Short mmCIF file of N, CA, C and O in Angstrom, two decimals:
data_model
loop_
_atom_site.label_atom_id
_atom_site.label_comp_id
_atom_site.label_asym_id
_atom_site.label_seq_id
_atom_site.Cartn_x
_atom_site.Cartn_y
_atom_site.Cartn_z
N MET A 330 -20.48 -73.02 -57.93
CA MET A 330 -19.44 -72.62 -58.89
C MET A 330 -18.63 -73.85 -59.26
O MET A 330 -18.14 -74.55 -58.38
N PRO A 331 -18.48 -74.12 -60.55
CA PRO A 331 -17.70 -75.30 -60.95
C PRO A 331 -16.23 -75.14 -60.58
O PRO A 331 -15.74 -74.03 -60.44
N GLU A 332 -15.61 -76.28 -60.41
CA GLU A 332 -14.19 -76.28 -60.08
C GLU A 332 -13.39 -75.66 -61.22
O GLU A 332 -13.71 -75.85 -62.40
N GLU A 333 -12.36 -74.90 -60.87
CA GLU A 333 -11.51 -74.27 -61.88
C GLU A 333 -10.62 -75.31 -62.56
O GLU A 333 -10.21 -76.28 -61.93
N LEU A 334 -10.33 -75.09 -63.82
CA LEU A 334 -9.40 -75.96 -64.55
C LEU A 334 -7.98 -75.63 -64.10
O LEU A 334 -7.59 -74.47 -64.04
N ASP A 335 -7.21 -76.65 -63.79
CA ASP A 335 -5.83 -76.50 -63.31
C ASP A 335 -5.00 -75.81 -64.40
O ASP A 335 -4.80 -76.37 -65.47
N PRO A 336 -4.49 -74.60 -64.14
CA PRO A 336 -3.73 -73.88 -65.16
C PRO A 336 -2.41 -74.57 -65.54
O PRO A 336 -1.91 -74.37 -66.65
N VAL A 337 -1.87 -75.38 -64.63
CA VAL A 337 -0.63 -76.08 -64.96
C VAL A 337 -0.90 -77.12 -66.04
O VAL A 337 -0.12 -77.27 -66.98
N ILE A 338 -2.02 -77.81 -65.95
CA ILE A 338 -2.36 -78.84 -66.94
C ILE A 338 -3.04 -78.23 -68.16
O ILE A 338 -2.87 -78.72 -69.28
N HIS A 339 -3.78 -77.13 -67.99
CA HIS A 339 -4.64 -76.60 -69.04
C HIS A 339 -3.90 -76.11 -70.29
O HIS A 339 -4.47 -76.13 -71.38
N ALA A 340 -2.66 -75.71 -70.16
CA ALA A 340 -1.90 -75.28 -71.36
C ALA A 340 -1.88 -76.45 -72.34
O ALA A 340 -1.59 -77.58 -71.94
N PRO A 341 -2.20 -76.21 -73.61
CA PRO A 341 -2.35 -77.32 -74.57
C PRO A 341 -1.18 -78.31 -74.60
O PRO A 341 -1.40 -79.52 -74.59
N ALA A 342 0.04 -77.81 -74.63
CA ALA A 342 1.19 -78.73 -74.70
C ALA A 342 1.30 -79.57 -73.44
O ALA A 342 1.56 -80.78 -73.50
N ARG A 343 1.07 -78.96 -72.28
CA ARG A 343 1.15 -79.72 -71.02
C ARG A 343 0.00 -80.70 -70.90
O ARG A 343 0.17 -81.80 -70.36
N LEU A 344 -1.17 -80.34 -71.39
CA LEU A 344 -2.30 -81.27 -71.39
C LEU A 344 -1.96 -82.51 -72.22
O LEU A 344 -2.24 -83.63 -71.81
N ARG A 345 -1.33 -82.32 -73.36
CA ARG A 345 -0.93 -83.45 -74.20
C ARG A 345 0.10 -84.32 -73.48
O ARG A 345 0.05 -85.55 -73.56
N VAL A 346 1.04 -83.70 -72.80
CA VAL A 346 2.07 -84.45 -72.05
C VAL A 346 1.41 -85.28 -70.95
O VAL A 346 1.65 -86.49 -70.85
N VAL A 347 0.56 -84.64 -70.15
CA VAL A 347 -0.08 -85.34 -69.03
C VAL A 347 -0.99 -86.45 -69.53
O VAL A 347 -0.98 -87.57 -69.00
N ALA A 348 -1.76 -86.19 -70.58
CA ALA A 348 -2.65 -87.22 -71.13
C ALA A 348 -1.84 -88.40 -71.65
O ALA A 348 -2.23 -89.56 -71.46
N SER A 349 -0.72 -88.14 -72.29
CA SER A 349 0.13 -89.22 -72.81
C SER A 349 0.70 -90.06 -71.67
O SER A 349 0.70 -91.29 -71.73
N LEU A 350 1.18 -89.40 -70.63
CA LEU A 350 1.76 -90.13 -69.50
C LEU A 350 0.68 -90.84 -68.68
O LEU A 350 0.93 -91.90 -68.11
N ALA A 351 -0.53 -90.28 -68.64
CA ALA A 351 -1.63 -90.91 -67.90
C ALA A 351 -2.06 -92.22 -68.57
O ALA A 351 -2.61 -93.09 -67.91
N ALA A 352 -1.78 -92.36 -69.87
CA ALA A 352 -2.13 -93.59 -70.58
C ALA A 352 -1.24 -94.76 -70.16
O ALA A 352 -1.60 -95.92 -70.38
N LEU A 353 -0.10 -94.46 -69.54
CA LEU A 353 0.79 -95.51 -69.04
C LEU A 353 0.21 -96.06 -67.74
O LEU A 353 -0.53 -95.38 -67.03
N GLY A 354 0.59 -97.26 -67.42
CA GLY A 354 0.19 -97.83 -66.14
C GLY A 354 0.92 -97.13 -65.01
O GLY A 354 2.00 -96.58 -65.22
N PRO A 355 0.33 -97.14 -63.80
CA PRO A 355 1.04 -96.56 -62.66
C PRO A 355 2.41 -97.21 -62.49
O PRO A 355 2.52 -98.43 -62.55
N GLY A 356 3.43 -96.39 -62.33
CA GLY A 356 4.79 -96.92 -62.18
C GLY A 356 5.53 -97.09 -63.50
O GLY A 356 6.73 -97.30 -63.49
N ASP A 357 4.81 -97.03 -64.63
CA ASP A 357 5.48 -97.15 -65.93
C ASP A 357 6.09 -95.80 -66.32
O ASP A 357 5.62 -94.75 -65.90
N GLU A 358 7.13 -95.88 -67.14
CA GLU A 358 7.85 -94.68 -67.59
C GLU A 358 7.92 -94.67 -69.11
O GLU A 358 7.79 -95.71 -69.75
N LEU A 359 8.15 -93.48 -69.64
CA LEU A 359 8.32 -93.31 -71.08
C LEU A 359 9.61 -92.55 -71.31
O LEU A 359 9.89 -91.57 -70.60
N ALA A 360 10.40 -93.00 -72.27
CA ALA A 360 11.66 -92.32 -72.57
C ALA A 360 11.37 -90.97 -73.21
O ALA A 360 10.43 -90.82 -74.02
N PHE A 361 12.17 -89.97 -72.86
CA PHE A 361 12.01 -88.61 -73.38
C PHE A 361 11.92 -88.60 -74.91
O PHE A 361 11.02 -87.97 -75.46
N PRO A 362 12.83 -89.28 -75.63
CA PRO A 362 12.75 -89.22 -77.10
C PRO A 362 11.44 -89.78 -77.66
O PRO A 362 10.92 -89.28 -78.65
N LYS A 363 10.91 -90.81 -77.01
CA LYS A 363 9.64 -91.39 -77.47
C LYS A 363 8.49 -90.41 -77.27
O LYS A 363 7.64 -90.27 -78.13
N LEU A 364 8.47 -89.74 -76.11
CA LEU A 364 7.41 -88.76 -75.86
C LEU A 364 7.55 -87.58 -76.83
O LEU A 364 6.56 -87.10 -77.37
N ARG A 365 8.78 -87.13 -77.05
CA ARG A 365 9.03 -86.02 -77.96
C ARG A 365 8.50 -86.36 -79.36
O ARG A 365 7.81 -85.55 -79.99
N LYS A 366 8.78 -87.58 -79.82
CA LYS A 366 8.33 -88.00 -81.14
C LYS A 366 6.80 -88.15 -81.18
O LYS A 366 6.15 -87.73 -82.13
N LEU A 367 6.24 -88.75 -80.14
CA LEU A 367 4.80 -88.95 -80.05
C LEU A 367 4.05 -87.63 -80.14
O LEU A 367 3.03 -87.51 -80.83
N LEU A 368 4.56 -86.61 -79.46
CA LEU A 368 3.89 -85.31 -79.42
C LEU A 368 4.37 -84.35 -80.50
O LEU A 368 3.83 -83.26 -80.63
N ASP A 369 5.38 -84.76 -81.27
CA ASP A 369 5.96 -83.93 -82.33
C ASP A 369 6.34 -82.54 -81.79
O ASP A 369 5.92 -81.52 -82.31
N MET A 370 7.13 -82.56 -80.71
CA MET A 370 7.60 -81.33 -80.08
C MET A 370 9.12 -81.28 -80.16
O MET A 370 9.77 -82.32 -80.24
N THR A 371 9.66 -80.08 -80.13
CA THR A 371 11.11 -79.96 -80.07
C THR A 371 11.56 -80.35 -78.66
O THR A 371 10.79 -80.27 -77.69
N ALA A 372 12.81 -80.75 -78.54
CA ALA A 372 13.35 -81.14 -77.23
C ALA A 372 13.27 -79.97 -76.25
O ALA A 372 12.89 -80.15 -75.09
N GLY A 373 13.60 -78.77 -76.71
CA GLY A 373 13.58 -77.61 -75.83
C GLY A 373 12.17 -77.27 -75.34
O GLY A 373 11.97 -76.96 -74.17
N ASN A 374 11.20 -77.33 -76.25
CA ASN A 374 9.82 -77.02 -75.89
C ASN A 374 9.29 -78.06 -74.90
O ASN A 374 8.69 -77.71 -73.88
N LEU A 375 9.54 -79.33 -75.18
CA LEU A 375 9.09 -80.38 -74.28
C LEU A 375 9.75 -80.23 -72.91
O LEU A 375 9.09 -80.35 -71.88
N SER A 376 11.04 -79.95 -72.89
CA SER A 376 11.76 -79.78 -71.62
C SER A 376 11.17 -78.66 -70.79
O SER A 376 11.02 -78.79 -69.57
N THR A 377 10.81 -77.55 -71.43
CA THR A 377 10.23 -76.41 -70.73
C THR A 377 8.91 -76.80 -70.07
O THR A 377 8.67 -76.49 -68.89
N HIS A 378 8.06 -77.50 -70.79
CA HIS A 378 6.77 -77.92 -70.24
C HIS A 378 6.94 -78.98 -69.16
O HIS A 378 6.24 -78.96 -68.14
N LEU A 379 7.88 -79.89 -69.36
CA LEU A 379 8.15 -80.91 -68.34
C LEU A 379 8.64 -80.28 -67.04
O LEU A 379 8.27 -80.72 -65.95
N ARG A 380 9.45 -79.25 -67.15
CA ARG A 380 9.97 -78.58 -65.95
C ARG A 380 8.82 -78.00 -65.14
O ARG A 380 8.78 -78.11 -63.91
N LYS A 381 7.84 -77.37 -65.82
CA LYS A 381 6.70 -76.79 -65.12
C LYS A 381 5.87 -77.90 -64.44
O LYS A 381 5.43 -77.74 -63.30
N LEU A 382 5.68 -79.01 -65.14
CA LEU A 382 4.94 -80.14 -64.57
C LEU A 382 5.70 -80.77 -63.41
O LEU A 382 5.10 -81.17 -62.41
N GLU A 383 7.01 -80.85 -63.55
CA GLU A 383 7.84 -81.41 -62.48
C GLU A 383 7.81 -80.49 -61.25
O GLU A 383 7.68 -80.96 -60.12
N ASP A 384 7.89 -79.18 -61.47
CA ASP A 384 7.84 -78.22 -60.37
C ASP A 384 6.53 -78.31 -59.60
O ASP A 384 6.48 -78.09 -58.40
N ALA A 385 5.44 -78.65 -60.30
CA ALA A 385 4.13 -78.80 -59.67
C ALA A 385 3.98 -80.16 -58.97
O ALA A 385 2.99 -80.40 -58.29
N GLY A 386 4.96 -81.04 -59.17
CA GLY A 386 4.91 -82.36 -58.56
C GLY A 386 4.08 -83.36 -59.36
O GLY A 386 3.74 -84.43 -58.86
N TYR A 387 3.77 -83.04 -60.63
CA TYR A 387 2.91 -83.89 -61.46
C TYR A 387 3.70 -84.93 -62.25
O TYR A 387 3.16 -85.96 -62.61
N VAL A 388 4.94 -84.63 -62.55
CA VAL A 388 5.76 -85.52 -63.38
C VAL A 388 7.06 -85.82 -62.66
O VAL A 388 7.66 -84.93 -62.04
N ARG A 389 7.49 -87.08 -62.74
CA ARG A 389 8.79 -87.49 -62.21
C ARG A 389 9.74 -87.64 -63.39
O ARG A 389 9.42 -88.32 -64.36
N VAL A 390 10.87 -86.98 -63.32
CA VAL A 390 11.90 -87.07 -64.35
C VAL A 390 13.07 -87.83 -63.77
O VAL A 390 13.63 -87.44 -62.75
N THR A 391 13.43 -88.94 -64.42
CA THR A 391 14.54 -89.76 -63.95
C THR A 391 15.64 -89.72 -65.00
O THR A 391 15.43 -90.13 -66.15
N LYS A 392 16.79 -89.19 -64.60
CA LYS A 392 17.94 -89.12 -65.51
C LYS A 392 18.91 -90.21 -65.11
O LYS A 392 19.25 -90.36 -63.95
N THR A 393 19.35 -90.97 -66.11
CA THR A 393 20.25 -92.08 -65.87
C THR A 393 21.18 -92.21 -67.06
O THR A 393 21.20 -91.35 -67.94
N HIS A 394 21.94 -93.27 -67.10
CA HIS A 394 22.81 -93.57 -68.24
C HIS A 394 22.57 -95.00 -68.68
O HIS A 394 22.37 -95.88 -67.85
N GLU A 395 22.56 -95.19 -69.96
CA GLU A 395 22.53 -96.53 -70.54
C GLU A 395 23.87 -96.69 -71.24
O GLU A 395 24.07 -96.15 -72.32
N GLY A 396 24.77 -97.37 -70.55
CA GLY A 396 26.15 -97.39 -71.02
C GLY A 396 26.73 -96.01 -70.77
O GLY A 396 26.67 -95.50 -69.66
N ARG A 397 27.21 -95.37 -71.82
CA ARG A 397 27.74 -94.01 -71.69
C ARG A 397 26.75 -92.96 -72.18
O ARG A 397 27.06 -91.77 -72.18
N THR A 398 25.58 -93.41 -72.61
CA THR A 398 24.59 -92.50 -73.18
C THR A 398 23.59 -92.05 -72.11
O THR A 398 22.98 -92.89 -71.45
N PRO A 399 23.41 -90.73 -71.95
CA PRO A 399 22.41 -90.25 -71.00
C PRO A 399 21.01 -90.65 -71.46
O PRO A 399 20.72 -90.68 -72.66
N ALA A 400 20.15 -90.97 -70.51
CA ALA A 400 18.76 -91.33 -70.82
C ALA A 400 17.85 -90.66 -69.79
O ALA A 400 18.20 -90.57 -68.61
N THR A 401 16.71 -90.18 -70.27
CA THR A 401 15.74 -89.52 -69.41
C THR A 401 14.41 -90.24 -69.54
O THR A 401 13.93 -90.47 -70.66
N TYR A 402 13.84 -90.60 -68.40
CA TYR A 402 12.55 -91.29 -68.37
C TYR A 402 11.54 -90.44 -67.62
O TYR A 402 11.89 -89.76 -66.65
N LEU A 403 10.30 -90.51 -68.07
CA LEU A 403 9.24 -89.66 -67.52
C LEU A 403 8.08 -90.51 -67.05
O LEU A 403 7.74 -91.51 -67.68
N ALA A 404 7.47 -90.09 -65.96
CA ALA A 404 6.30 -90.78 -65.43
C ALA A 404 5.41 -89.76 -64.73
O ALA A 404 5.89 -88.74 -64.21
N LEU A 405 4.12 -90.06 -64.71
CA LEU A 405 3.18 -89.25 -63.96
C LEU A 405 3.25 -89.70 -62.50
O LEU A 405 3.25 -90.90 -62.22
N THR A 406 3.35 -88.77 -61.59
CA THR A 406 3.36 -89.09 -60.16
C THR A 406 1.93 -89.37 -59.69
O THR A 406 0.97 -89.02 -60.40
N PRO A 407 1.77 -89.96 -58.52
CA PRO A 407 0.41 -90.11 -57.99
C PRO A 407 -0.32 -88.75 -57.88
O PRO A 407 -1.51 -88.65 -58.18
N THR A 408 0.41 -87.70 -57.49
CA THR A 408 -0.17 -86.36 -57.44
C THR A 408 -0.61 -85.92 -58.84
O THR A 408 -1.68 -85.32 -59.00
N GLY A 409 0.20 -86.23 -59.84
CA GLY A 409 -0.14 -85.88 -61.23
C GLY A 409 -1.36 -86.63 -61.72
O GLY A 409 -2.22 -86.07 -62.41
N ARG A 410 -1.47 -87.90 -61.34
CA ARG A 410 -2.65 -88.70 -61.73
C ARG A 410 -3.92 -88.12 -61.11
O ARG A 410 -4.95 -88.01 -61.76
N THR A 411 -3.82 -87.74 -59.84
CA THR A 411 -4.97 -87.15 -59.15
C THR A 411 -5.33 -85.80 -59.79
O THR A 411 -6.51 -85.52 -60.03
N ALA A 412 -4.33 -85.00 -60.07
CA ALA A 412 -4.58 -83.69 -60.68
C ALA A 412 -5.22 -83.85 -62.06
O ALA A 412 -6.13 -83.08 -62.41
N PHE A 413 -4.79 -84.84 -62.83
CA PHE A 413 -5.36 -85.07 -64.15
C PHE A 413 -6.81 -85.56 -64.03
O PHE A 413 -7.69 -85.11 -64.78
N ALA A 414 -7.08 -86.45 -63.08
CA ALA A 414 -8.46 -86.92 -62.85
C ALA A 414 -9.35 -85.76 -62.43
O ALA A 414 -10.49 -85.63 -62.92
N ASP A 415 -8.85 -84.89 -61.56
CA ASP A 415 -9.60 -83.70 -61.13
C ASP A 415 -9.84 -82.76 -62.32
O ASP A 415 -10.92 -82.19 -62.46
N TYR A 416 -8.82 -82.61 -63.16
CA TYR A 416 -8.94 -81.76 -64.36
C TYR A 416 -10.03 -82.30 -65.28
O TYR A 416 -10.88 -81.56 -65.76
N GLN A 417 -10.01 -83.62 -65.50
CA GLN A 417 -11.03 -84.24 -66.37
C GLN A 417 -12.42 -84.04 -65.79
O GLN A 417 -13.36 -83.72 -66.53
N ALA A 418 -12.58 -84.21 -64.48
CA ALA A 418 -13.88 -84.03 -63.84
C ALA A 418 -14.35 -82.58 -63.96
O ALA A 418 -15.53 -82.32 -64.27
N ALA A 419 -13.44 -81.63 -63.75
CA ALA A 419 -13.80 -80.21 -63.86
C ALA A 419 -14.20 -79.87 -65.29
O ALA A 419 -15.15 -79.11 -65.52
N LEU A 420 -13.50 -80.44 -66.25
CA LEU A 420 -13.82 -80.20 -67.66
C LEU A 420 -15.19 -80.77 -68.00
O LEU A 420 -15.99 -80.13 -68.67
N MET A 421 -15.48 -81.97 -67.50
CA MET A 421 -16.79 -82.58 -67.74
C MET A 421 -17.90 -81.73 -67.12
O MET A 421 -18.95 -81.52 -67.74
N ASP A 422 -17.68 -81.23 -65.91
CA ASP A 422 -18.66 -80.36 -65.27
C ASP A 422 -18.88 -79.10 -66.10
O ASP A 422 -20.02 -78.65 -66.27
N LEU A 423 -17.81 -78.53 -66.59
CA LEU A 423 -17.90 -77.33 -67.42
C LEU A 423 -18.70 -77.61 -68.69
O LEU A 423 -19.58 -76.84 -69.08
N LEU A 424 -18.44 -78.75 -69.32
CA LEU A 424 -19.14 -79.11 -70.55
C LEU A 424 -20.62 -79.40 -70.27
O LEU A 424 -21.49 -79.04 -71.07
N LYS A 425 -20.92 -80.04 -69.16
CA LYS A 425 -22.31 -80.30 -68.79
C LYS A 425 -23.06 -78.99 -68.57
O LYS A 425 -24.22 -78.85 -68.96
N GLY A 426 -22.40 -78.04 -67.94
CA GLY A 426 -23.01 -76.72 -67.70
C GLY A 426 -23.28 -75.99 -69.00
O GLY A 426 -24.27 -75.26 -69.12
N ALA A 427 -22.44 -76.19 -69.99
CA ALA A 427 -22.61 -75.52 -71.29
C ALA A 427 -23.82 -76.08 -72.04
O ALA A 427 -24.40 -75.40 -72.87
N GLN A 428 -24.21 -77.33 -71.74
CA GLN A 428 -25.34 -77.94 -72.42
C GLN A 428 -26.67 -77.45 -71.85
O GLN A 428 -27.69 -77.53 -72.51
N GLY A 429 -26.64 -77.02 -70.58
CA GLY A 429 -27.89 -76.64 -69.90
C GLY A 429 -28.29 -75.28 -70.28
O GLY A 429 -29.28 -74.77 -70.36
#
């Protein structure tokens, strides 16, 4: 039986978030507004999906201030990187099975 696709990542919006963050180097972060613009999502929608990913331990959310302005930075955790790699492998297995 092929491995199941991770339901936390499988939702289209969360898949886009994880794929975008996975493109960063390990330890690199992306500012919330940049990710929001990149994915063309509303702040509320992106926040909702980030919360689910953060609760699963896949995304690290760092809130700080730059001067007096709040800033939020996002990064994929090592657990998130592993989960995304597992998701990709499961998807490839599923696609290979569909060809047979």
